[in-house]
């Protein structure tokens, strides 16, 4: 509760009692779920609790990182984010037939691709574009890396999933190319193209609609924090372009590398053994 | 290479075993395929006919044993070059995107044919598989099964192969369409000197078109010999029993 009118440069405080008040809205959702017999009451309750606990924990970690400002602590945090993103991107999905060995291979492929593409993008944006000093300033590196890795993760997952399904549904076509003496790269050209388009369409759509459908989270945050919308917009351009580049690099690396696992050294379709 | 001359067999298999997913598909197979016009691989389902055919242009490699082509171990050829000399036509035709002409040009490009085929060259190949010239501009994916199988055959011919491996090329076709396709295949072997190794489950097909027949059962060789002899005087009781089930 805060009755003091805020000036343009300060943000309204959110106190713990304020959070209790906003929790009323979750109770409304729970009530509506019960009324319509959706069976989602428990999900809302547990989800709301988890959201609070996770965010508070992250908040404390960030406070610690911001105070400590040790370069190795920042890199450690980035590594944890990368591992979490890789695990999410390669997690077994319902109805998927990839075996354990294949998921391990995908873990290596996805993790390396995200490390290289997200690392390069983060270095370019923070050092060449924004001139962050000190170079490891966690206020910039951690949120920017979070956005990069989150998008790269979605791109990697979409690309790998689509590649696997295209190679499955176009098996006959791919083998017909091989039977005519085509290299695996030539034989898989169409699955590769389709997997990349599927992985990159969200990036293109994101660029097309940014600012129209909704204000991106970071921009909203900056505006709420009292910054000039024009500065917030310039930051958002940095973010949008950075995400497009990182996602494209990740998807291309994942698909071209993943492609190799579908073939033997003698240009044969490799046996896929589902677990 | 000419298939009616030369000392070595066209293909020779020595102790070939093929396993897939723990199941034995071919068991210790030793066999020569002679240089003849059309060799038929026959036998009940699960005999390993298709698995054997796939070894002959290295779509698969055997778990154990050796395969030789034209007197040389099959692994001694660069795999792309081998597949240009030994073409494969699948049971279910898979068309490439685009028109029939685009399919044929892709095949020529993969076959390292010096110049991209012009309209008359496309027309010649289409006429070899008995499709009229106006097929060139048609969308390959929209053709009927029999027409697609002819396009597959034309595509395989674009790389100038010495041998064509055909995996039940007529199984999805009406008997009448199948018979015409087989007549085309027989004519190609005569006119182009292409040797054919063909998997079939129709015994009448093997009997009428092939010059040499290999009978497989349960991944084992039962009997092989000139078609005429195998059908009139089979040496094995199992061949006799299988022939008695004739379609």
Coordinates of C-alpha atoms in Angstrom, one line a residue:
Chain A
X1 CA 0.0 0.0 0.0
X2 CA 1.5 3.2 -1.0
X3 CA -0.4 6.4 -1.2
X4 CA 2.5 8.8 -2.0
X5 CA 2.3 9.8 -5.6
X6 CA 5.3 8.7 -7.6
X7 CA 7.4 11.1 -9.5
X8 CA 8.5 10.2 -13.1
X9 CA 11.8 8.8 -11.9
X10 CA 10.8 6.5 -9.1
X11 CA 8.9 3.3 -9.1
X12 CA 5.9 2.5 -6.8
X13 CA 7.1 0.1 -4.1
X14 CA 5.5 -3.4 -3.9
X15 CA 5.3 -4.4 -0.2
X16 CA 4.5 -7.9 1.2
X17 CA 1.0 -6.9 2.1
X18 CA 0.6 -5.7 -1.5
X19 CA 1.5 -9.2 -2.6
X20 CA -1.2 -10.6 -0.2
X21 CA -3.7 -8.4 -1.9
X22 CA -2.7 -9.4 -5.4
X23 CA -3.0 -13.1 -4.3
X24 CA -6.7 -12.4 -4.3
X25 CA -6.6 -12.6 -8.1
X26 CA -5.2 -16.2 -7.9
X27 CA -8.1 -16.9 -5.5
X28 CA -10.5 -15.6 -8.2
X29 CA -8.9 -18.0 -10.7
X30 CA -9.3 -20.9 -8.2
X31 CA -12.9 -19.9 -7.6
X32 CA -13.6 -19.8 -11.3
X33 CA -11.9 -23.2 -11.8
X34 CA -14.1 -24.7 -9.1
X35 CA -17.2 -23.1 -10.5
X36 CA -16.5 -24.5 -14.0
X37 CA -15.3 -27.8 -12.6
X38 CA -11.9 -27.5 -14.4
X39 CA -10.0 -29.4 -11.7
X40 CA -7.2 -26.8 -11.9
X41 CA -7.6 -25.5 -8.3
X42 CA -4.7 -27.5 -7.0
X43 CA -2.6 -26.5 -10.0
X44 CA -3.2 -22.8 -9.5
X45 CA -2.5 -23.1 -5.7
X46 CA 0.8 -25.0 -6.1
X47 CA 1.8 -22.9 -9.1
X48 CA 1.3 -19.7 -7.2
X49 CA 3.3 -21.0 -4.3
X50 CA 6.1 -22.2 -6.6
X51 CA 6.1 -18.9 -8.4
X52 CA 6.6 -17.0 -5.2
X53 CA 9.3 -19.3 -3.8
X54 CA 11.2 -19.6 -7.1
X55 CA 11.2 -15.8 -7.7
X56 CA 12.2 -14.9 -4.2
X57 CA 15.0 -17.4 -4.3
X58 CA 16.2 -16.0 -7.6
X59 CA 15.9 -12.5 -6.2
X60 CA 18.2 -13.4 -3.3
X61 CA 20.7 -15.1 -5.7
X62 CA 20.6 -11.9 -7.9
X63 CA 21.1 -9.6 -4.9
X64 CA 24.1 -11.7 -3.8
X65 CA 25.6 -11.8 -7.3
X66 CA 25.1 -8.0 -7.8
X67 CA 26.8 -7.3 -4.5
X68 CA 29.6 -9.8 -4.9
X69 CA 30.4 -8.8 -8.5
X70 CA 33.0 -11.6 -9.0
X71 CA 33.5 -12.5 -12.6
X72 CA 33.7 -16.2 -11.9
X73 CA 30.4 -16.1 -9.9
X74 CA 28.7 -14.5 -12.9
X75 CA 30.1 -17.1 -15.3
X76 CA 29.0 -19.8 -12.9
X77 CA 25.5 -18.4 -12.9
X78 CA 25.5 -18.3 -16.7
X79 CA 26.7 -21.9 -16.8
X80 CA 23.8 -23.0 -14.6
X81 CA 21.3 -21.2 -16.8
X82 CA 22.8 -22.9 -19.9
X83 CA 22.6 -26.4 -18.3
X84 CA 19.0 -25.7 -17.2
X85 CA 18.1 -24.6 -20.7
X86 CA 19.8 -27.6 -22.4
X87 CA 18.0 -30.0 -20.1
X88 CA 14.6 -28.3 -20.9
X89 CA 15.3 -28.3 -24.6
X90 CA 16.2 -32.0 -24.8
X91 CA 13.7 -33.3 -22.2
X92 CA 11.6 -36.2 -23.4
X93 CA 8.2 -35.0 -24.7
X94 CA 5.0 -36.9 -24.6
X95 CA 4.6 -39.1 -27.7
X96 CA 8.2 -38.7 -28.7
X97 CA 10.0 -41.9 -29.7
X98 CA 13.6 -40.7 -29.3
X99 CA 15.6 -43.2 -27.3
X100 CA 17.8 -42.4 -24.3
X101 CA 21.0 -42.6 -26.4
X102 CA 19.6 -40.2 -28.9
X103 CA 18.6 -37.7 -26.1
X104 CA 22.1 -37.9 -24.7
X105 CA 23.5 -37.1 -28.2
X106 CA 21.0 -34.2 -28.5
X107 CA 22.1 -33.0 -25.1
X108 CA 25.6 -32.7 -26.3
X109 CA 24.6 -31.1 -29.6
X110 CA 22.0 -28.7 -28.1
X111 CA 24.3 -27.7 -25.2
X112 CA 27.3 -27.0 -27.4
X113 CA 25.3 -25.1 -30.0
X114 CA 23.7 -23.0 -27.3
X115 CA 27.0 -22.4 -25.6
X116 CA 28.7 -21.2 -28.8
X117 CA 25.8 -19.2 -30.2
X118 CA 24.5 -17.7 -26.9
X119 CA 28.1 -17.0 -25.7
X120 CA 29.1 -15.2 -29.0
X121 CA 25.9 -13.2 -29.0
X122 CA 26.2 -12.2 -25.3
X123 CA 29.9 -11.2 -25.8
X124 CA 29.0 -9.1 -28.9
X125 CA 26.0 -7.4 -27.4
X126 CA 27.6 -6.6 -24.0
X127 CA 31.1 -5.7 -25.2
X128 CA 30.8 -4.3 -28.7
X129 CA 27.3 -2.8 -28.6
X130 CA 26.6 -1.8 -25.0
X131 CA 30.2 -1.5 -23.7
X132 CA 29.3 -3.0 -20.3
X133 CA 32.0 -2.1 -17.7
X134 CA 33.2 -4.1 -15.8
X135 CA 32.8 -6.7 -18.6
X136 CA 31.1 -9.1 -16.3
X137 CA 28.5 -6.7 -14.7
X138 CA 25.8 -9.1 -13.7
X139 CA 23.1 -6.4 -14.0
X140 CA 23.5 -6.7 -17.8
X141 CA 25.0 -10.2 -18.4
X142 CA 22.4 -12.2 -16.4
X143 CA 19.2 -10.8 -17.7
X144 CA 20.5 -10.6 -21.3
X145 CA 21.9 -14.1 -21.2
X146 CA 18.5 -15.4 -19.8
X147 CA 16.7 -13.9 -22.7
X148 CA 19.2 -15.2 -25.3
X149 CA 19.3 -18.7 -23.9
X150 CA 15.6 -18.9 -23.4
X151 CA 15.0 -18.1 -27.1
X152 CA 17.9 -20.3 -28.3
X153 CA 16.4 -23.1 -26.2
X154 CA 13.1 -22.8 -28.0
X155 CA 14.8 -22.6 -31.4
X156 CA 16.9 -25.7 -30.6
X157 CA 14.0 -27.8 -29.4
X158 CA 11.8 -26.8 -32.4
X159 CA 14.6 -27.5 -34.8
X160 CA 15.5 -30.9 -33.4
X161 CA 11.9 -32.0 -33.1
X162 CA 11.0 -31.0 -36.6
X163 CA 14.2 -32.5 -38.0
X164 CA 13.4 -35.8 -36.4
X165 CA 9.8 -35.8 -37.7
X166 CA 10.8 -34.7 -41.2
X167 CA 13.5 -37.4 -41.4
X168 CA 10.9 -39.9 -40.3
X169 CA 8.2 -38.9 -42.7
X170 CA 10.5 -38.3 -45.7
X171 CA 12.5 -41.5 -45.1
X172 CA 11.6 -42.9 -48.6
X173 CA 12.5 -39.6 -50.3
X174 CA 15.8 -39.3 -48.5
X175 CA 16.8 -42.9 -49.3
X176 CA 15.8 -42.4 -52.9
X177 CA 18.4 -39.6 -53.1
X178 CA 21.0 -41.8 -51.4
X179 CA 20.2 -44.6 -53.9
X180 CA 21.1 -42.2 -56.7
X181 CA 24.5 -41.6 -55.2
X182 CA 23.6 -38.4 -53.3
X183 CA 25.6 -37.3 -50.2
X184 CA 23.8 -37.3 -46.9
X185 CA 23.8 -33.5 -47.0
X186 CA 22.1 -33.5 -50.4
X187 CA 19.7 -36.2 -49.4
X188 CA 18.6 -34.4 -46.2
X189 CA 18.4 -30.9 -47.8
X190 CA 14.7 -30.7 -47.7
X191 CA 14.2 -32.0 -44.1
X192 CA 17.0 -29.5 -43.0
X193 CA 15.3 -26.6 -44.8
X194 CA 12.0 -27.4 -43.3
X195 CA 13.4 -27.9 -39.8
X196 CA 15.2 -24.5 -40.0
X197 CA 12.1 -22.7 -41.3
X198 CA 10.0 -24.2 -38.4
X199 CA 12.6 -23.1 -35.9
X200 CA 13.0 -19.6 -37.2
X201 CA 9.4 -18.6 -38.1
X202 CA 8.7 -17.6 -34.4
X203 CA 11.8 -15.2 -34.6
X204 CA 10.4 -13.6 -37.8
X205 CA 7.0 -13.3 -36.3
X206 CA 8.5 -11.8 -33.1
X207 CA 10.2 -9.1 -35.1
X208 CA 7.1 -8.4 -37.1
X209 CA 4.8 -8.0 -34.1
X210 CA 7.0 -6.6 -31.4
X211 CA 5.4 -3.5 -29.8
X212 CA 2.1 -4.2 -31.6
X213 CA 0.6 -7.1 -29.8
X214 CA 2.2 -6.6 -26.5
X215 CA 5.0 -4.7 -25.0
X216 CA 8.0 -7.0 -24.3
X217 CA 8.6 -7.7 -20.7
X218 CA 11.9 -5.9 -20.5
X219 CA 10.5 -2.8 -22.1
X220 CA 7.6 -2.9 -19.7
X221 CA 10.0 -3.2 -16.8
X222 CA 12.1 -0.3 -17.9
X223 CA 9.0 1.9 -18.4
X224 CA 7.6 0.9 -15.0
X225 CA 11.1 1.7 -13.6
X226 CA 10.7 5.2 -14.8
X227 CA 13.0 5.2 -17.7
X228 CA 12.2 7.1 -20.9
X229 CA 10.2 5.0 -23.3
X230 CA 12.6 6.0 -26.1
X231 CA 15.6 4.5 -24.2
X232 CA 13.5 1.4 -23.4
X233 CA 12.6 1.1 -27.1
X234 CA 16.3 1.3 -28.1
X235 CA 17.1 -1.5 -25.6
X236 CA 14.2 -3.5 -27.0
X237 CA 15.7 -3.2 -30.5
X238 CA 19.0 -4.5 -29.2
X239 CA 17.1 -7.4 -27.6
X240 CA 15.0 -8.2 -30.6
X241 CA 17.9 -8.3 -33.0
X242 CA 20.1 -10.2 -30.5
X243 CA 17.4 -12.9 -30.1
X244 CA 16.9 -13.3 -33.9
X245 CA 20.7 -13.8 -34.4
X246 CA 21.2 -16.1 -31.5
X247 CA 18.2 -18.3 -32.4
X248 CA 19.3 -18.5 -36.1
X249 CA 22.8 -19.5 -35.1
X250 CA 21.6 -22.1 -32.6
X251 CA 19.0 -23.7 -35.0
X252 CA 21.5 -24.0 -37.8
X253 CA 24.2 -25.5 -35.6
X254 CA 21.7 -28.0 -34.0
X255 CA 20.2 -29.1 -37.3
X256 CA 23.4 -29.5 -39.3
X257 CA 25.0 -31.4 -36.4
X258 CA 21.9 -33.5 -35.7
X259 CA 21.7 -34.4 -39.4
X260 CA 25.0 -36.4 -39.1
X261 CA 23.3 -38.7 -36.6
X262 CA 20.8 -39.9 -39.1
X263 CA 23.5 -41.3 -41.5
X264 CA 26.3 -43.8 -41.3
X265 CA 29.8 -43.1 -42.7
X266 CA 28.8 -45.1 -45.8
X267 CA 25.9 -42.7 -46.6
X268 CA 23.3 -45.1 -45.3
X269 CA 20.3 -44.3 -43.1
X270 CA 21.4 -45.1 -39.6
X271 CA 19.2 -47.5 -37.6
X272 CA 17.1 -45.6 -35.1
X273 CA 16.6 -47.7 -32.1
X274 CA 13.7 -46.4 -29.9
X275 CA 14.0 -47.4 -26.3
Chain B
X1 CA 31.1 -53.5 -68.0
X2 CA 29.0 -55.8 -69.9
X3 CA 26.8 -58.2 -68.0
X4 CA 27.0 -61.0 -70.6
X5 CA 30.8 -61.3 -70.5
X6 CA 33.6 -61.2 -68.0
X7 CA 34.9 -63.9 -65.7
X8 CA 33.6 -62.9 -62.3
X9 CA 30.0 -63.1 -61.2
X10 CA 28.0 -59.9 -61.2
X11 CA 27.6 -60.1 -57.4
X12 CA 29.0 -62.7 -55.1
X13 CA 28.1 -63.1 -51.4
X14 CA 30.3 -65.0 -49.0
X15 CA 29.0 -65.9 -45.5
X16 CA 26.6 -62.9 -45.4
X17 CA 24.7 -62.5 -42.2
X18 CA 22.3 -59.6 -41.6
X19 CA 20.8 -58.8 -38.2
X20 CA 18.5 -56.0 -37.3
X21 CA 17.2 -55.2 -33.8
X22 CA 18.4 -58.6 -32.5
X23 CA 16.6 -60.6 -35.3
X24 CA 18.6 -62.5 -37.8
X25 CA 17.4 -61.6 -41.3
X26 CA 20.0 -63.3 -43.5
X27 CA 21.9 -66.4 -42.2
X28 CA 25.4 -67.2 -43.5
X29 CA 24.4 -66.7 -47.1
X30 CA 26.9 -67.8 -49.8
X31 CA 25.7 -67.2 -53.3
X32 CA 26.8 -65.9 -56.8
X33 CA 24.5 -63.9 -59.0
X34 CA 25.6 -64.5 -62.6
X35 CA 25.9 -62.0 -65.3
X36 CA 22.4 -62.5 -66.8
X37 CA 19.6 -60.2 -68.0
X38 CA 17.1 -60.6 -65.1
X39 CA 17.6 -62.3 -61.8
X40 CA 14.6 -62.9 -59.7
X41 CA 14.7 -63.2 -55.9
X42 CA 11.7 -65.2 -54.7
X43 CA 10.5 -66.7 -51.5
X44 CA 7.8 -66.3 -48.8
X45 CA 7.5 -63.1 -46.8
X46 CA 10.3 -62.8 -44.3
X47 CA 12.7 -64.7 -46.5
X48 CA 15.1 -61.7 -46.6
X49 CA 14.7 -60.9 -50.3
X50 CA 14.6 -57.1 -49.8
X51 CA 17.3 -57.2 -47.1
X52 CA 19.5 -59.0 -49.6
X53 CA 18.8 -56.6 -52.4
X54 CA 19.6 -53.6 -50.1
X55 CA 23.1 -55.0 -49.6
X56 CA 23.9 -54.9 -53.3
X57 CA 24.2 -51.1 -53.5
X58 CA 25.1 -50.6 -49.9
X59 CA 21.8 -49.1 -48.7
X60 CA 22.7 -51.5 -45.8
X61 CA 25.9 -53.3 -44.9
X62 CA 25.8 -56.9 -43.6
X63 CA 26.6 -57.7 -40.0
X64 CA 29.1 -60.3 -41.1
X65 CA 30.4 -61.6 -44.4
X66 CA 31.5 -60.1 -47.7
X67 CA 29.7 -58.8 -50.8
X68 CA 31.6 -58.4 -54.1
X69 CA 30.4 -56.5 -57.2
X70 CA 32.1 -57.0 -60.6
X71 CA 35.0 -58.9 -59.0
X72 CA 35.8 -56.3 -56.3
X73 CA 34.7 -56.0 -52.7
X74 CA 31.7 -53.7 -52.7
X75 CA 33.3 -51.6 -50.0
X76 CA 36.3 -50.9 -52.3
X77 CA 34.1 -48.6 -54.5
X78 CA 33.3 -45.0 -53.3
X79 CA 29.7 -45.4 -52.2
X80 CA 28.4 -42.7 -54.5
X81 CA 30.1 -44.2 -57.5
X82 CA 28.8 -47.6 -56.7
X83 CA 25.2 -46.4 -56.4
X84 CA 25.4 -44.6 -59.8
X85 CA 26.5 -48.0 -61.3
X86 CA 24.0 -50.0 -59.3
X87 CA 20.6 -48.2 -59.3
X88 CA 17.8 -49.0 -56.9
X89 CA 14.0 -48.7 -57.5
X90 CA 12.0 -49.0 -54.3
X91 CA 8.8 -50.8 -53.7
X92 CA 7.0 -47.6 -52.9
X93 CA 8.0 -44.8 -55.3
X94 CA 9.2 -41.6 -53.5
X95 CA 9.0 -38.6 -55.8
X96 CA 11.3 -35.6 -55.4
X97 CA 9.5 -32.2 -55.2
X98 CA 8.6 -30.6 -58.6
X99 CA 7.8 -31.9 -62.0
X100 CA 8.9 -35.1 -63.7
X101 CA 11.5 -33.2 -65.6
X102 CA 12.8 -31.7 -62.3
X103 CA 13.0 -35.3 -60.9
X104 CA 15.1 -36.4 -63.9
X105 CA 17.4 -33.4 -63.8
X106 CA 18.0 -34.0 -60.1
X107 CA 18.9 -37.6 -60.9
X108 CA 21.3 -36.5 -63.7
X109 CA 22.9 -33.9 -61.4
X110 CA 23.4 -36.7 -58.7
X111 CA 24.7 -39.0 -61.5
X112 CA 27.4 -36.4 -62.3
X113 CA 26.1 -36.3 -65.9
X114 CA 28.2 -33.7 -67.6
X115 CA 25.4 -31.4 -68.9
X116 CA 22.0 -30.9 -67.5
X117 CA 19.6 -32.9 -69.7
X118 CA 17.8 -30.8 -72.4
X119 CA 14.2 -31.4 -73.4
X120 CA 15.1 -34.0 -76.1
X121 CA 17.2 -36.0 -73.6
X122 CA 14.3 -35.9 -71.0
X123 CA 12.0 -37.1 -73.8
X124 CA 14.3 -40.0 -74.7
X125 CA 14.4 -41.2 -71.1
X126 CA 10.6 -40.8 -70.8
X127 CA 10.1 -42.8 -73.9
X128 CA 12.4 -45.5 -72.7
X129 CA 10.0 -46.0 -69.7
X130 CA 7.1 -45.6 -72.1
X131 CA 5.8 -42.2 -70.8
X132 CA 4.9 -39.6 -73.4
X133 CA 6.8 -36.3 -73.6
X134 CA 4.0 -34.3 -72.0
X135 CA 4.7 -36.0 -68.7
X136 CA 7.9 -33.9 -68.4
X137 CA 5.9 -30.9 -67.2
X138 CA 3.6 -32.8 -64.8
X139 CA 3.9 -32.6 -61.1
X140 CA 5.6 -35.9 -60.1
X141 CA 3.8 -36.3 -56.7
X142 CA 0.3 -36.2 -58.5
X143 CA 0.9 -39.1 -60.8
X144 CA -0.6 -42.6 -60.3
X145 CA 1.4 -45.4 -58.6
X146 CA 2.3 -47.0 -61.9
X147 CA 3.3 -43.7 -63.5
X148 CA 5.5 -42.8 -60.4
X149 CA 7.1 -46.2 -60.6
X150 CA 8.0 -45.5 -64.3
X151 CA 9.4 -42.1 -63.2
X152 CA 11.5 -43.9 -60.5
X153 CA 12.8 -46.2 -63.2
X154 CA 13.6 -43.3 -65.5
X155 CA 15.4 -41.5 -62.6
X156 CA 17.5 -44.5 -62.0
X157 CA 18.4 -44.7 -65.7
X158 CA 19.6 -41.1 -65.7
X159 CA 22.9 -42.1 -63.9
X160 CA 23.7 -44.6 -66.6
X161 CA 23.7 -47.7 -64.4
X162 CA 25.1 -51.1 -65.3
X163 CA 22.7 -52.8 -62.9
X164 CA 19.2 -52.0 -61.6
X165 CA 17.9 -53.4 -58.4
X166 CA 14.1 -53.5 -58.3
X167 CA 12.3 -54.1 -55.0
X168 CA 8.9 -55.6 -55.8
X169 CA 8.4 -52.9 -58.4
X170 CA 4.9 -54.1 -59.4
X171 CA 3.5 -55.0 -55.9
X172 CA 1.4 -51.9 -55.7
X173 CA 0.1 -52.0 -59.3
X174 CA -2.9 -53.6 -61.1
X175 CA -1.9 -56.9 -62.8
X176 CA -2.3 -55.3 -66.2
X177 CA -0.1 -52.2 -65.3
X178 CA 2.4 -54.5 -63.7
X179 CA 2.6 -56.7 -66.8
X180 CA 3.3 -53.6 -69.0
X181 CA 6.0 -52.4 -66.5
X182 CA 7.7 -55.8 -66.6
X183 CA 7.7 -55.7 -70.4
X184 CA 9.4 -52.3 -70.2
X185 CA 12.0 -53.6 -67.8
X186 CA 12.7 -56.6 -70.1
X187 CA 13.1 -54.3 -73.1
X188 CA 15.5 -52.1 -71.2
X189 CA 17.8 -55.0 -70.4
X190 CA 17.9 -55.9 -74.1
X191 CA 18.3 -52.4 -75.5
X192 CA 20.5 -50.8 -72.8
X193 CA 22.4 -53.8 -71.6
X194 CA 21.3 -53.1 -68.1
X195 CA 21.3 -56.2 -65.8
X196 CA 18.3 -56.4 -63.4
X197 CA 18.1 -58.0 -60.0
X198 CA 14.4 -58.0 -59.0
X199 CA 12.6 -59.0 -55.8
X200 CA 9.1 -60.4 -56.5
X201 CA 6.5 -62.3 -54.6
X202 CA 4.6 -63.2 -57.8
X203 CA 6.0 -66.4 -59.0
X204 CA 4.5 -65.9 -62.5
X205 CA 6.6 -62.7 -62.8
X206 CA 9.8 -64.6 -62.0
X207 CA 8.9 -67.4 -64.3
X208 CA 8.0 -65.2 -67.3
X209 CA 10.6 -62.5 -67.1
X210 CA 13.7 -63.7 -65.3
X211 CA 16.6 -65.8 -66.6
X212 CA 17.9 -66.8 -63.2
X213 CA 16.1 -67.4 -60.0
X214 CA 17.2 -67.4 -56.4
X215 CA 14.9 -69.0 -53.8
X216 CA 15.2 -67.8 -50.2
X217 CA 13.4 -68.9 -47.1
X218 CA 13.9 -67.7 -43.5
X219 CA 17.0 -65.8 -44.4
X220 CA 18.7 -68.9 -45.9
X221 CA 19.4 -69.9 -49.5
X222 CA 17.2 -72.7 -50.6
X223 CA 18.1 -73.0 -54.2
X224 CA 19.5 -70.9 -57.1
X225 CA 19.7 -71.7 -60.8
X226 CA 18.4 -70.9 -64.3
X227 CA 14.7 -70.0 -64.1
X228 CA 13.7 -72.6 -66.6
X229 CA 15.4 -75.4 -64.6
X230 CA 14.3 -74.2 -61.2
X231 CA 10.6 -74.0 -62.2
X232 CA 10.5 -77.3 -64.1
X233 CA 12.9 -79.5 -62.0
X234 CA 13.5 -77.9 -58.6
X235 CA 16.2 -79.7 -56.7
X236 CA 14.8 -78.9 -53.2
X237 CA 11.6 -80.1 -51.7
X238 CA 11.0 -76.7 -50.1
X239 CA 11.2 -75.0 -53.5
X240 CA 8.7 -77.6 -54.9
X241 CA 6.4 -76.9 -52.0
X242 CA 6.7 -73.1 -52.5
X243 CA 6.1 -73.4 -56.2
X244 CA 2.9 -75.3 -55.5
X245 CA 1.5 -72.2 -53.7
X246 CA 2.0 -70.3 -56.9
X247 CA -0.3 -67.3 -57.5

